[in-house]
mmCIF file of C-alpha atoms in Angstrom:
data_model
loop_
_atom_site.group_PDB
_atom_site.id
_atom_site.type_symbol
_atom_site.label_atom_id
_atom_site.label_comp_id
_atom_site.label_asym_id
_atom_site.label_seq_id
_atom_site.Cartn_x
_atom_site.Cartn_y
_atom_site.Cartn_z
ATOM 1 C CA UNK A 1 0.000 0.000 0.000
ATOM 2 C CA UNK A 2 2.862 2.476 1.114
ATOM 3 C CA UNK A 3 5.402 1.361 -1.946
ATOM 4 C CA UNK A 4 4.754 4.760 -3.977
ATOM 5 C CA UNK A 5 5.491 7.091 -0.585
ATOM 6 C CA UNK A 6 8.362 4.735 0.375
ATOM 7 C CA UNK A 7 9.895 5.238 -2.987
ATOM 8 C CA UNK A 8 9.262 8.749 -2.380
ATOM 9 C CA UNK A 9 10.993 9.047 0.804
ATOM 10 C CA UNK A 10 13.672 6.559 -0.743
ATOM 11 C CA UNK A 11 14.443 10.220 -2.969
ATOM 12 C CA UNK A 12 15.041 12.285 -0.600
ATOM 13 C CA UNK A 13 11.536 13.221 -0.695
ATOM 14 C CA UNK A 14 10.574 14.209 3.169
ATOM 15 C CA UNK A 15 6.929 13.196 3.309
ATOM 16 C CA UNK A 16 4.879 15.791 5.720
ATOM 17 C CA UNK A 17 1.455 15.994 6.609
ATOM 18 C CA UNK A 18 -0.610 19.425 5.728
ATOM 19 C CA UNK A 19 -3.266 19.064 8.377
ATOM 20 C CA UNK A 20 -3.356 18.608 12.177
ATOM 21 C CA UNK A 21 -6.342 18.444 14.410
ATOM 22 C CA UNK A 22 -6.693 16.966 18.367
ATOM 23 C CA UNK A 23 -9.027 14.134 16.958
ATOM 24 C CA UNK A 24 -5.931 13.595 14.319
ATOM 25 C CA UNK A 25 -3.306 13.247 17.491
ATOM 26 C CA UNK A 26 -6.016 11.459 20.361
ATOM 27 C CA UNK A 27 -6.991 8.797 18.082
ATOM 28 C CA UNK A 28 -3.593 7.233 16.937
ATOM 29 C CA UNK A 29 -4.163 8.617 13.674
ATOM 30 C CA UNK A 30 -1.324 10.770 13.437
ATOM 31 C CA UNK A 31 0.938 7.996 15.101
ATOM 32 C CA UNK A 32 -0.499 5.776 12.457
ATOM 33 C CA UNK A 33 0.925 7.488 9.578
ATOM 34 C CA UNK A 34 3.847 8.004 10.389
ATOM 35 C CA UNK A 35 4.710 4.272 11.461
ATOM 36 C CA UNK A 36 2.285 3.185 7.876
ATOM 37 C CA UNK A 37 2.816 5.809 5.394
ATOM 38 C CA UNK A 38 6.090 7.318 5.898
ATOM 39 C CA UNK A 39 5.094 10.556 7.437
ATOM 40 C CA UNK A 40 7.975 12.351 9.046
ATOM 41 C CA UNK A 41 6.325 15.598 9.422
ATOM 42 C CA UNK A 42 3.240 18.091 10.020
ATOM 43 C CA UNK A 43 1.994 21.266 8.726
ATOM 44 C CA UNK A 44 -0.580 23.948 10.130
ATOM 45 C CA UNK A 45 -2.128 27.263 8.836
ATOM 46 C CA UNK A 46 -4.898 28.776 9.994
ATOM 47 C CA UNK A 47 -7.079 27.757 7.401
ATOM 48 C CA UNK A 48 -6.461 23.835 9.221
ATOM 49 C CA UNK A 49 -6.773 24.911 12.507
ATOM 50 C CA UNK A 50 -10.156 27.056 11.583
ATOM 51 C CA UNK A 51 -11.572 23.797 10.567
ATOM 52 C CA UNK A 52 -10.652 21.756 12.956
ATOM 53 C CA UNK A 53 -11.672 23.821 15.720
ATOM 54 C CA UNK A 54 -14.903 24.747 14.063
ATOM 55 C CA UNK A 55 -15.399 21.066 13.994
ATOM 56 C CA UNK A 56 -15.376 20.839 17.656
ATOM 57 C CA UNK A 57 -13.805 17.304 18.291
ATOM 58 C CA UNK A 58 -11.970 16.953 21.564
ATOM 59 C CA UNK A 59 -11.962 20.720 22.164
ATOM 60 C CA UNK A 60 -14.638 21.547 24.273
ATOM 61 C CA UNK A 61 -13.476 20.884 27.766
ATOM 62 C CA UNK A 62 -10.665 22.901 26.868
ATOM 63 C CA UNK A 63 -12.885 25.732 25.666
ATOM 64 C CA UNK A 64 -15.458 25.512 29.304
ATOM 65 C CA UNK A 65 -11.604 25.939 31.328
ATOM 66 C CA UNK A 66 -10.794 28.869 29.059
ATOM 67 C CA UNK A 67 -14.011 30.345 29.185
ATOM 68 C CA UNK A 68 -14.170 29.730 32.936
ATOM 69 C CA UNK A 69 -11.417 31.990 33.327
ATOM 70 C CA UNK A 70 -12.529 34.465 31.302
ATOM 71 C CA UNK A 71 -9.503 34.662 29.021
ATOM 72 C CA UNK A 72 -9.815 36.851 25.470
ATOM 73 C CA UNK A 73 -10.525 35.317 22.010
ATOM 74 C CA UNK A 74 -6.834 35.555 21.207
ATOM 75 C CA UNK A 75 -5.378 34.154 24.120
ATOM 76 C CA UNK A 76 -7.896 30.585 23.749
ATOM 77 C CA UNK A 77 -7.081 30.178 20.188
ATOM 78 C CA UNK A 78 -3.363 30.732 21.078
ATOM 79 C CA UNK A 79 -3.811 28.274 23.831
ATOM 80 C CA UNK A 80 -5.851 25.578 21.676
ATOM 81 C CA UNK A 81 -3.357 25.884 18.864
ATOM 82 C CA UNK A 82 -0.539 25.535 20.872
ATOM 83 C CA UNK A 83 -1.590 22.888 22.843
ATOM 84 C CA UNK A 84 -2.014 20.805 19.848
ATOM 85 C CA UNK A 85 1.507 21.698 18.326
ATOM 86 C CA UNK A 86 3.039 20.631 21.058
ATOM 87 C CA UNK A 87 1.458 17.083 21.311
ATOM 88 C CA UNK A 88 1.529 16.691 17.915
ATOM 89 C CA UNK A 89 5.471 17.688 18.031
ATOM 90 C CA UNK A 90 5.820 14.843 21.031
ATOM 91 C CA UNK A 91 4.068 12.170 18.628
ATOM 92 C CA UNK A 92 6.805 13.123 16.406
ATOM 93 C CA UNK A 93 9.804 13.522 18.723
ATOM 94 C CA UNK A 94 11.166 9.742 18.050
ATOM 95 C CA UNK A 95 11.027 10.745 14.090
ATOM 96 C CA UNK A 96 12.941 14.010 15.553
ATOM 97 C CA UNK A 97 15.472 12.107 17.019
ATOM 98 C CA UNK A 98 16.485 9.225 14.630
ATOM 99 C CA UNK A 99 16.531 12.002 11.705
ATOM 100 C CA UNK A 100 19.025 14.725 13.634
ATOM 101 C CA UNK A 101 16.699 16.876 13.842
ATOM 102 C CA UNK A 102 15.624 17.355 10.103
ATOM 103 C CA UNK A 103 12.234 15.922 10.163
ATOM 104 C CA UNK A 104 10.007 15.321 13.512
ATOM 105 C CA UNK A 105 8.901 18.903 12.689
ATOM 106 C CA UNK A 106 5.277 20.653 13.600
ATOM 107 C CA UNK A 107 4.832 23.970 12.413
ATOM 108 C CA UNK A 108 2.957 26.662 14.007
ATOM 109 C CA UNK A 109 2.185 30.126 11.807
ATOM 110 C CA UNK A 110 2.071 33.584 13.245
ATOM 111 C CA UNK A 111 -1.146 35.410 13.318
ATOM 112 C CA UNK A 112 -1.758 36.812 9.724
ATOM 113 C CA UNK A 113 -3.028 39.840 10.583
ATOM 114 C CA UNK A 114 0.999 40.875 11.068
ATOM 115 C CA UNK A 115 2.108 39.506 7.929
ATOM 116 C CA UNK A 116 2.677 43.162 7.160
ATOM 117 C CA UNK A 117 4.463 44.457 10.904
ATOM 118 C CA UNK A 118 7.840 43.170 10.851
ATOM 119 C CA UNK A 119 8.099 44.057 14.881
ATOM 120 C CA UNK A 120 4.981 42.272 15.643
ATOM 121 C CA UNK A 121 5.658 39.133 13.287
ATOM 122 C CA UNK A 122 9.095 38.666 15.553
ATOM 123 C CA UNK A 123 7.426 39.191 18.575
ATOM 124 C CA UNK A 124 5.160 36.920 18.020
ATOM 125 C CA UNK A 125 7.788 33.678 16.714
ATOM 126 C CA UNK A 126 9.279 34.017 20.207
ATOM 127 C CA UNK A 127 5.791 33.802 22.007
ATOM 128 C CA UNK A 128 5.035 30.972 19.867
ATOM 129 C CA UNK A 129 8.337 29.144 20.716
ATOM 130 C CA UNK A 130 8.273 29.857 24.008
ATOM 131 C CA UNK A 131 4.889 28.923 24.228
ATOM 132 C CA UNK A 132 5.016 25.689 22.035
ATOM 133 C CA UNK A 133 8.606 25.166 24.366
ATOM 134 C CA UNK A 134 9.636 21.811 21.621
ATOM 135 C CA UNK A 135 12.505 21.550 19.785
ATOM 136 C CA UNK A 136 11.181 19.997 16.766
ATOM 137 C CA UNK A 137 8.522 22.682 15.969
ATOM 138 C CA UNK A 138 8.972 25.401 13.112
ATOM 139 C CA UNK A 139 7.559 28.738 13.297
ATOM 140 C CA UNK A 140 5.855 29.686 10.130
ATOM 141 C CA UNK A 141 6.235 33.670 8.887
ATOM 142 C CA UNK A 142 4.857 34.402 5.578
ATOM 143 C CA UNK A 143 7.052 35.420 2.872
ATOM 144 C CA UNK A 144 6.057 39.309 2.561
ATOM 145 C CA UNK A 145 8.726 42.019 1.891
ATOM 146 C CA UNK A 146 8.061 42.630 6.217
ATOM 147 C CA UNK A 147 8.548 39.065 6.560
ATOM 148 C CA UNK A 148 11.835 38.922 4.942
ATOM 149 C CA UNK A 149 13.477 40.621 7.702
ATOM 150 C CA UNK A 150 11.277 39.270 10.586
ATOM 151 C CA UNK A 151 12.817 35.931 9.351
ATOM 152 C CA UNK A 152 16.628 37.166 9.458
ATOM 153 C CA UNK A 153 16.111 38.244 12.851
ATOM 154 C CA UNK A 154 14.444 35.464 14.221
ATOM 155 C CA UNK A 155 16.718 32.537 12.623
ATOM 156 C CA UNK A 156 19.366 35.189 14.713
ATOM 157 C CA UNK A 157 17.645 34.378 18.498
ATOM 158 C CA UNK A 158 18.073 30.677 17.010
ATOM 159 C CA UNK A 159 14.689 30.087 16.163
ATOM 160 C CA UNK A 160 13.362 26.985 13.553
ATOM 161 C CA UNK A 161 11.699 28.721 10.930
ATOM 162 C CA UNK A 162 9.353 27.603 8.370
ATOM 163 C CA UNK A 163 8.444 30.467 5.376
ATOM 164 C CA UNK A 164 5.582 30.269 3.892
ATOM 165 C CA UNK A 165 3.861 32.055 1.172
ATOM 166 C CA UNK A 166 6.414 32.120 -1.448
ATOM 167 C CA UNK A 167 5.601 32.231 -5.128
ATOM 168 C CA UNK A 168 7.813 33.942 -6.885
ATOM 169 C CA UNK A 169 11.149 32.816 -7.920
ATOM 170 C CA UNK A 170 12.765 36.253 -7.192
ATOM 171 C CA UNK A 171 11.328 36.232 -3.834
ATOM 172 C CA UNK A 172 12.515 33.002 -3.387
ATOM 173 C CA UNK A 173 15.718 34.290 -3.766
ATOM 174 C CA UNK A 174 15.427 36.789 -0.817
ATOM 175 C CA UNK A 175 14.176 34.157 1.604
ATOM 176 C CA UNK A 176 17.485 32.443 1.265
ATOM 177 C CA UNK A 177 19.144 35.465 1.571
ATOM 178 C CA UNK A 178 17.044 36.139 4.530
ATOM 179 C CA UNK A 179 17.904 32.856 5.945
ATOM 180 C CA UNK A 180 21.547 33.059 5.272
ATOM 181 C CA UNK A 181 21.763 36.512 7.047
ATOM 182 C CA UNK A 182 19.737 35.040 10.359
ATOM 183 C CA UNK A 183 22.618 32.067 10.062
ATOM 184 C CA UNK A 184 25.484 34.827 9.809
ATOM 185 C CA UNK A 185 23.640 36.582 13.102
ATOM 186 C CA UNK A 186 23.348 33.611 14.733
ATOM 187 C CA UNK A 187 26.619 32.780 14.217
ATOM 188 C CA UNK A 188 28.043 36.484 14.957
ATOM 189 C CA UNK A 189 26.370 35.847 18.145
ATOM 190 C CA UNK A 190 27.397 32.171 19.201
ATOM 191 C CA UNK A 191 24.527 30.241 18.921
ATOM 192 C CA UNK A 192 25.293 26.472 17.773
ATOM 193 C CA UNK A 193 24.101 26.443 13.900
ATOM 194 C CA UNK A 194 23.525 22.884 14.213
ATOM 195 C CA UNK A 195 20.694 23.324 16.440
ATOM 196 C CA UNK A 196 18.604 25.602 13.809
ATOM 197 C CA UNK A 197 16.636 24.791 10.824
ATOM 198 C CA UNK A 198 14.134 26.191 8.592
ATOM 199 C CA UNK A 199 12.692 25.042 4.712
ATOM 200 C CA UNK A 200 11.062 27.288 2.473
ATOM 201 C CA UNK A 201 7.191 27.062 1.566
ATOM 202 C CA UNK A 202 6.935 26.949 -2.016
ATOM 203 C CA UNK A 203 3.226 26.825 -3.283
ATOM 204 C CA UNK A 204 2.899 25.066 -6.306
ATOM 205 C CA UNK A 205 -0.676 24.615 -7.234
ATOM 206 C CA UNK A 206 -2.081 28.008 -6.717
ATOM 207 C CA UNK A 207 0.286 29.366 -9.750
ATOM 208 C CA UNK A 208 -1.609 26.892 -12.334
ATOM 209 C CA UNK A 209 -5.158 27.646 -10.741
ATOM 210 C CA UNK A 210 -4.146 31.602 -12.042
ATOM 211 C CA UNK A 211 -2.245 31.147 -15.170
ATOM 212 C CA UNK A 212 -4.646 28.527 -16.529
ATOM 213 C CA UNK A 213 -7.696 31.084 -16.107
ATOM 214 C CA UNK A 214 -5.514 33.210 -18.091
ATOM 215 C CA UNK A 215 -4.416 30.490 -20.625
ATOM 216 C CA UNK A 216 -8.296 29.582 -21.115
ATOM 217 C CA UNK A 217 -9.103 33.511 -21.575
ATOM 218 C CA UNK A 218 -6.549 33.926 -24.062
ATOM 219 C CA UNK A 219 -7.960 30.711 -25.830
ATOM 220 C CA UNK A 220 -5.862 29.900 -28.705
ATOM 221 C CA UNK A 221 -3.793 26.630 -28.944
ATOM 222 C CA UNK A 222 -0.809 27.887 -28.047
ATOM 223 C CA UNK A 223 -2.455 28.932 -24.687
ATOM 224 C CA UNK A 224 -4.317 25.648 -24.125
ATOM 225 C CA UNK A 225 -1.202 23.438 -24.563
ATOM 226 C CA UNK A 226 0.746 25.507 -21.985
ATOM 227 C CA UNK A 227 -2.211 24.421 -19.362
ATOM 228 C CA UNK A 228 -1.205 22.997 -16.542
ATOM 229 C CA UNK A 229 3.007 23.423 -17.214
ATOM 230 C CA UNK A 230 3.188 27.259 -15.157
ATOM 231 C CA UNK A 231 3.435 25.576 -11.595
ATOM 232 C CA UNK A 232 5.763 22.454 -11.979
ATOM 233 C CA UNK A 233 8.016 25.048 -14.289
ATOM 234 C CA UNK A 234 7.860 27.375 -11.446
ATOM 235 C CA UNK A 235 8.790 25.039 -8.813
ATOM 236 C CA UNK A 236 11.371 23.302 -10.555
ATOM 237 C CA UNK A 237 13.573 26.839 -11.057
ATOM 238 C CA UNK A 238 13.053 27.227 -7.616
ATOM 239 C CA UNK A 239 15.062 23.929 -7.008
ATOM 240 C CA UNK A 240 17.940 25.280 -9.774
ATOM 241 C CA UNK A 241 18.000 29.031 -7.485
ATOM 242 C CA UNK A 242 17.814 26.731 -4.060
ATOM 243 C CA UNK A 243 21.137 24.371 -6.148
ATOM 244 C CA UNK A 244 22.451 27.762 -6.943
ATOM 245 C CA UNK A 245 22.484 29.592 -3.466
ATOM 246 C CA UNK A 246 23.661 26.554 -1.351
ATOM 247 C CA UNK A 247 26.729 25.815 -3.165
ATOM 248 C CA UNK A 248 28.000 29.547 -3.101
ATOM 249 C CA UNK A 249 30.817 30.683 -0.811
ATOM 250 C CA UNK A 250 28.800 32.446 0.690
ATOM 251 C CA UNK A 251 27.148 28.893 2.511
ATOM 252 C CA UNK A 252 30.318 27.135 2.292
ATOM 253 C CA UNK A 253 31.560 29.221 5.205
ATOM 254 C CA UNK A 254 27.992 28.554 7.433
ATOM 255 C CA UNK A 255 28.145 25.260 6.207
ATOM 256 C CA UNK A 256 31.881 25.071 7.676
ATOM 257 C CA UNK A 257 30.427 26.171 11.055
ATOM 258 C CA UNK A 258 27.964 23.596 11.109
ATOM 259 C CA UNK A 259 24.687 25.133 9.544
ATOM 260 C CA UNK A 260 21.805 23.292 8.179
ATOM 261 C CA UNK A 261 20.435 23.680 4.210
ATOM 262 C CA UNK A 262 16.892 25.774 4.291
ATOM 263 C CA UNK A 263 15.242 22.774 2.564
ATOM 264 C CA UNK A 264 12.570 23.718 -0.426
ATOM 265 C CA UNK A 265 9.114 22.326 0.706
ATOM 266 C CA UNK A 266 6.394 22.241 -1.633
ATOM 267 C CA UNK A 267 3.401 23.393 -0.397
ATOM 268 C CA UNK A 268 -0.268 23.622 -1.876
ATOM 269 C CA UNK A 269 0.468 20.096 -3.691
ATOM 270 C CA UNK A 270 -3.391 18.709 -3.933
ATOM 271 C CA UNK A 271 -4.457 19.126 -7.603
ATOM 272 C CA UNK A 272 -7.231 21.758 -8.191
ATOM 273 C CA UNK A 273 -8.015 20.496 -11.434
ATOM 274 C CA UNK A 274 -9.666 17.481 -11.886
ATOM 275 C CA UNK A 275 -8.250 17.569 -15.241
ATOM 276 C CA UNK A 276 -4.884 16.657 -14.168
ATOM 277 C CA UNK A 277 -3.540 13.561 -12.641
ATOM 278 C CA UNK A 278 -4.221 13.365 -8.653
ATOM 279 C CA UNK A 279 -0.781 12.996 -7.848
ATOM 280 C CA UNK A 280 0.759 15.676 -10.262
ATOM 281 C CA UNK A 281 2.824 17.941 -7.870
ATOM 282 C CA UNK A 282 3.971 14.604 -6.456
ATOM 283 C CA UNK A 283 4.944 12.293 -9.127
ATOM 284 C CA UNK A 284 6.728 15.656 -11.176
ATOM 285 C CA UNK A 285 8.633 17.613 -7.771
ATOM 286 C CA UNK A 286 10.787 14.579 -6.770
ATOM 287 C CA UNK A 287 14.469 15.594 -5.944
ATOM 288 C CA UNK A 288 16.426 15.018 -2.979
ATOM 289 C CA UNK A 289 16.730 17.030 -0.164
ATOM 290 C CA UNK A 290 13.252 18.581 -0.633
ATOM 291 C CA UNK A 291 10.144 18.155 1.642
ATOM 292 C CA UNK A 292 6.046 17.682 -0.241
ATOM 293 C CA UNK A 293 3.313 17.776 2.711
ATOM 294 C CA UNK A 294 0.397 16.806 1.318
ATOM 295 C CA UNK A 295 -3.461 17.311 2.623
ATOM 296 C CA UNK A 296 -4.651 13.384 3.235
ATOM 297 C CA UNK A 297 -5.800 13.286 0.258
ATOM 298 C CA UNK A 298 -2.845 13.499 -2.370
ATOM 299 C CA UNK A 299 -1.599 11.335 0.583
ATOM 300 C CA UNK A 300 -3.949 8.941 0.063
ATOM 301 C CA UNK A 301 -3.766 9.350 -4.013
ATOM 302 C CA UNK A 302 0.266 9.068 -3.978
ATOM 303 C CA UNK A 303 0.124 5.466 -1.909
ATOM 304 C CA UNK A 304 -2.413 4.193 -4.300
ATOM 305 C CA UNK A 305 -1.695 5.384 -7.363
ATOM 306 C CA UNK A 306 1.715 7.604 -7.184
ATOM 307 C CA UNK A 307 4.299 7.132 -9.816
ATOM 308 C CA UNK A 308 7.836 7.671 -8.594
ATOM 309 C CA UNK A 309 10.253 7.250 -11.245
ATOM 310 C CA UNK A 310 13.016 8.780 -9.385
ATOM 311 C CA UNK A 311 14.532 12.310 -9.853
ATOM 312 C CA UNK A 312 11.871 14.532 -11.748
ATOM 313 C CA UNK A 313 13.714 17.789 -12.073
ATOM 314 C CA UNK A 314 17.389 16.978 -12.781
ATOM 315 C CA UNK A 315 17.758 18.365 -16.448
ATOM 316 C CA UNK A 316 14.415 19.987 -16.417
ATOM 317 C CA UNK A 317 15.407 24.149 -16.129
ATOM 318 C CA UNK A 318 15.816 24.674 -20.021
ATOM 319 C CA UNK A 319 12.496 23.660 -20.767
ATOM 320 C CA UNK A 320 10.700 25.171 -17.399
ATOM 321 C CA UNK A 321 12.632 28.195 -18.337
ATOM 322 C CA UNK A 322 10.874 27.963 -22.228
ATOM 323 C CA UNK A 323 7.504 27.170 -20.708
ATOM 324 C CA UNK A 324 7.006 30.022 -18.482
ATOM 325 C CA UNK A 325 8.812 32.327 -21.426
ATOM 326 C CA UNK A 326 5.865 31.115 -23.922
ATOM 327 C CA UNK A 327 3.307 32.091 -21.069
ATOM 328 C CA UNK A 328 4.997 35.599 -20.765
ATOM 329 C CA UNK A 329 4.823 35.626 -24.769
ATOM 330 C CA UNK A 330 1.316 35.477 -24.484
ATOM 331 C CA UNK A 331 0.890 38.830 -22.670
ATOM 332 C CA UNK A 332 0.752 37.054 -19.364
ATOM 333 C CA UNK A 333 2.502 39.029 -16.605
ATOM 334 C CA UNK A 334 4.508 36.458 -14.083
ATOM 335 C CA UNK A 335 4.900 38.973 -12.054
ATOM 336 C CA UNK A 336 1.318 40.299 -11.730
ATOM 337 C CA UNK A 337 0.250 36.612 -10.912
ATOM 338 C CA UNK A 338 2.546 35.969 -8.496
ATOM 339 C CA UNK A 339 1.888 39.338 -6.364
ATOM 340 C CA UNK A 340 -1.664 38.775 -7.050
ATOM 341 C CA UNK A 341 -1.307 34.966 -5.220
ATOM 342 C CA UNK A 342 0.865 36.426 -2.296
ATOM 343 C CA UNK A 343 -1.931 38.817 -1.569
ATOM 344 C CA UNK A 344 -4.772 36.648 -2.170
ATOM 345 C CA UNK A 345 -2.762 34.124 0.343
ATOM 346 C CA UNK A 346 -2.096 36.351 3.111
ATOM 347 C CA UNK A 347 -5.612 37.383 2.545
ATOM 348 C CA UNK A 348 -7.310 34.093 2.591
ATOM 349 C CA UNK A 349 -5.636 33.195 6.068
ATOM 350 C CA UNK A 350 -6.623 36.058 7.244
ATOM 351 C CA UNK A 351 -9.929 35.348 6.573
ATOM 352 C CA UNK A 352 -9.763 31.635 7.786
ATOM 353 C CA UNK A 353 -8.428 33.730 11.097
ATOM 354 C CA UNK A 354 -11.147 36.202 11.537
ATOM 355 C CA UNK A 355 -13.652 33.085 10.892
ATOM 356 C CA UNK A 356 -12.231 30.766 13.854
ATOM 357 C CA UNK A 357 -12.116 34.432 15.957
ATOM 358 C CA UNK A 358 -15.764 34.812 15.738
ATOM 359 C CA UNK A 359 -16.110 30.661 16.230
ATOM 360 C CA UNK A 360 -13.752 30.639 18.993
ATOM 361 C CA UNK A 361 -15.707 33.569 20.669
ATOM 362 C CA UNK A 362 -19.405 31.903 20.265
ATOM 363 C CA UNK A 363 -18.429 28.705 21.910
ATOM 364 C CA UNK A 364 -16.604 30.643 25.120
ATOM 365 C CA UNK A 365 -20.111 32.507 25.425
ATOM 366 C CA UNK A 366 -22.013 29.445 24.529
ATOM 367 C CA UNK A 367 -19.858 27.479 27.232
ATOM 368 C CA UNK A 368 -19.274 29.947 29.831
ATOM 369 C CA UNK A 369 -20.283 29.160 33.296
ATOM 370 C CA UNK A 370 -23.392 31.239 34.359
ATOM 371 C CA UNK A 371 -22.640 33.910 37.248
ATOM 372 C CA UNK A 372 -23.266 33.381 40.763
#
């Protein structure tokens, strides 16, 4: 049953899981998939934990205590959240261990709403890590231009970091950059470099969802046959910059003092487009020392039907370089779409935020103990 994701992992391919609830952890489910299906790591947003706590399982006694004591709406969901990193991240600890600290990882975003206050987004990573107070988690801080140095400074305090929201391959770029200055303050400052990690949150699916629209409004068959080639082309040049940046001097000198590579992860990996093959941004994003969590689904779709043929990217930059150059021919602006997806994505958590704000607050009212 597991063949496809052992083959997977067998590349280099760190399997993670992009969902996370209590009724995931209480049941043995999450347990279960990492000693069946090769999961060595787990992924939240807010958009996951909106959902599951909307969903109520396992939360409510939780909720009464909180609401007993009166706390705000921020404070409970900070609680809830956390609380459920941090079991998840002991589930995984063993995983943590036997891998050196590379996988075993839960990650834990900061509130959206700061994606745009680089004071407040730093702030925030060390509440969560203090809070979280596990080795193996990663704080997530989204990509933005006021993320990019939120991310330097808190790789600096030694601080896990997982970016997220990335799209573009030029931003891309700065994250590493980003990372690589955090490293050089961390290192400036004596931290061990051994001890910190981070990968970079690469969404993948999103880009086709917008440049296919496009494609089908331009309509001609030049447009249609470039369907469906805009994200793995975009993903796959972000391997060739991540190839590019970690064999520079630059890293040679961090890796020298022990630092760890900020591994790509693709993110936003189950297909959109029932068009295209289940397993897609699986089966075409396989290269070693990368990291794919999946919702359960493409899970679920990669152990039953996932084709892993080994290395999908080697030798692919020429022609991912000529595909997204034919979709700029067509009057299709790269990097319109691309700033378009990093706002819609900041946007859309946001939302999923504000949504399991106004949840969170009903069910403290609807649980709160009655006065007197």
């Amino acid at each position: 049953m597991t063949d496809a994701l052992k083959r997977l992992s067998d590349e280099g391919v760190a399997i993670w899981l992009d969902d996370l609830s209590r009724k995931r952890i209480t049941s043995g489910n999450l347990a279960e998939l990492i000693d069946q299906q090769h999961v060595v790591g787990v992924t939240t947003n807010p958009s996951i934990f909106q959902k599951a706590i909307s969903s109520g399982d396992g939360y409510r006694q939780q909720v009464a205590d909180l609401a007993a004591r009166k706390v705000t709406v921020e404070e409970a969901i900070r609680m809830i959240t956390t609380a459920d990193v941090r079991d998840a991240a002991d589930v995984l600890r063993p995983v943590f261990d036997a891998t050196g600290g590379q996988d075993g990882r839960v990650s834990i975003e900061v509130d959206p709403r700061l994606a745009h206050n680089t004071a407040a987004t730093i702030a925030e990573a060390k509440q969560l890590a203090w809070l979280v107070d596990r080795p193996n988690t990663l704080i997530k801080i989204p990509a933005t231009k006021a993320g990019l140095p939120a991310i330097t400074e808190v790789i600096g305090l030694g601080i896990s970091v997982n970016v997220t929201l990335i799209f573009s391959l030029e931003r891309y770029r700065e994250v590493m950059d980003a990372y690589l200055a955090g490293l050089e303050k961390a290192k400036a400052a004596g931290l061990d470099l051994s001890l910190i990690r981070s990968v970079a949150s690469f969404f993948v699916s999103r880009v086709d969802t917008e440049i296919d629209k496009r494609l089908d409004k331009n309509g001609t068959d030049e447009a249609k046959a470039l369907k469906g080639k805009a994200a793995l082309a975009n993903a796959r040049l972000a391997y060739q910059a991540y190839e590019e940046v970690f064999s520079s001097d630059r890293w040679a000198a961090l890796d020298k003092a022990g630092a760890n590579k900020q591994r790509p992860l693709w993110a936003s990996t189950g297909v959109k487009d029932p068009a295209y093959k289940d397993t897609l941004y699986v089966d075409e994003l396989v290269a070693p020392g990368t990291v794919n969590t999946m919702p359960e689904a493409t899970l679920e779709a990669t152990a039953a039907r996932g084709e892993i043929t080994g290395n999908t990217i080697a030798g692919t930059y020429e022609a991912a370089q000529a595909d997204l150059d034919a979709i700029g021919a067509l009057g299709i602006s790269y990097d319109d779409v691309v700033q378009l997806l990093e706002d819609e994505g900041v946007e859309k958590f946001e939302a999923a935020w504000n949504d399991l704000l106004k949840s969170t607050e009903a069910e403290l009212k609807r649980l709160a103990p009655s006065e007197g």
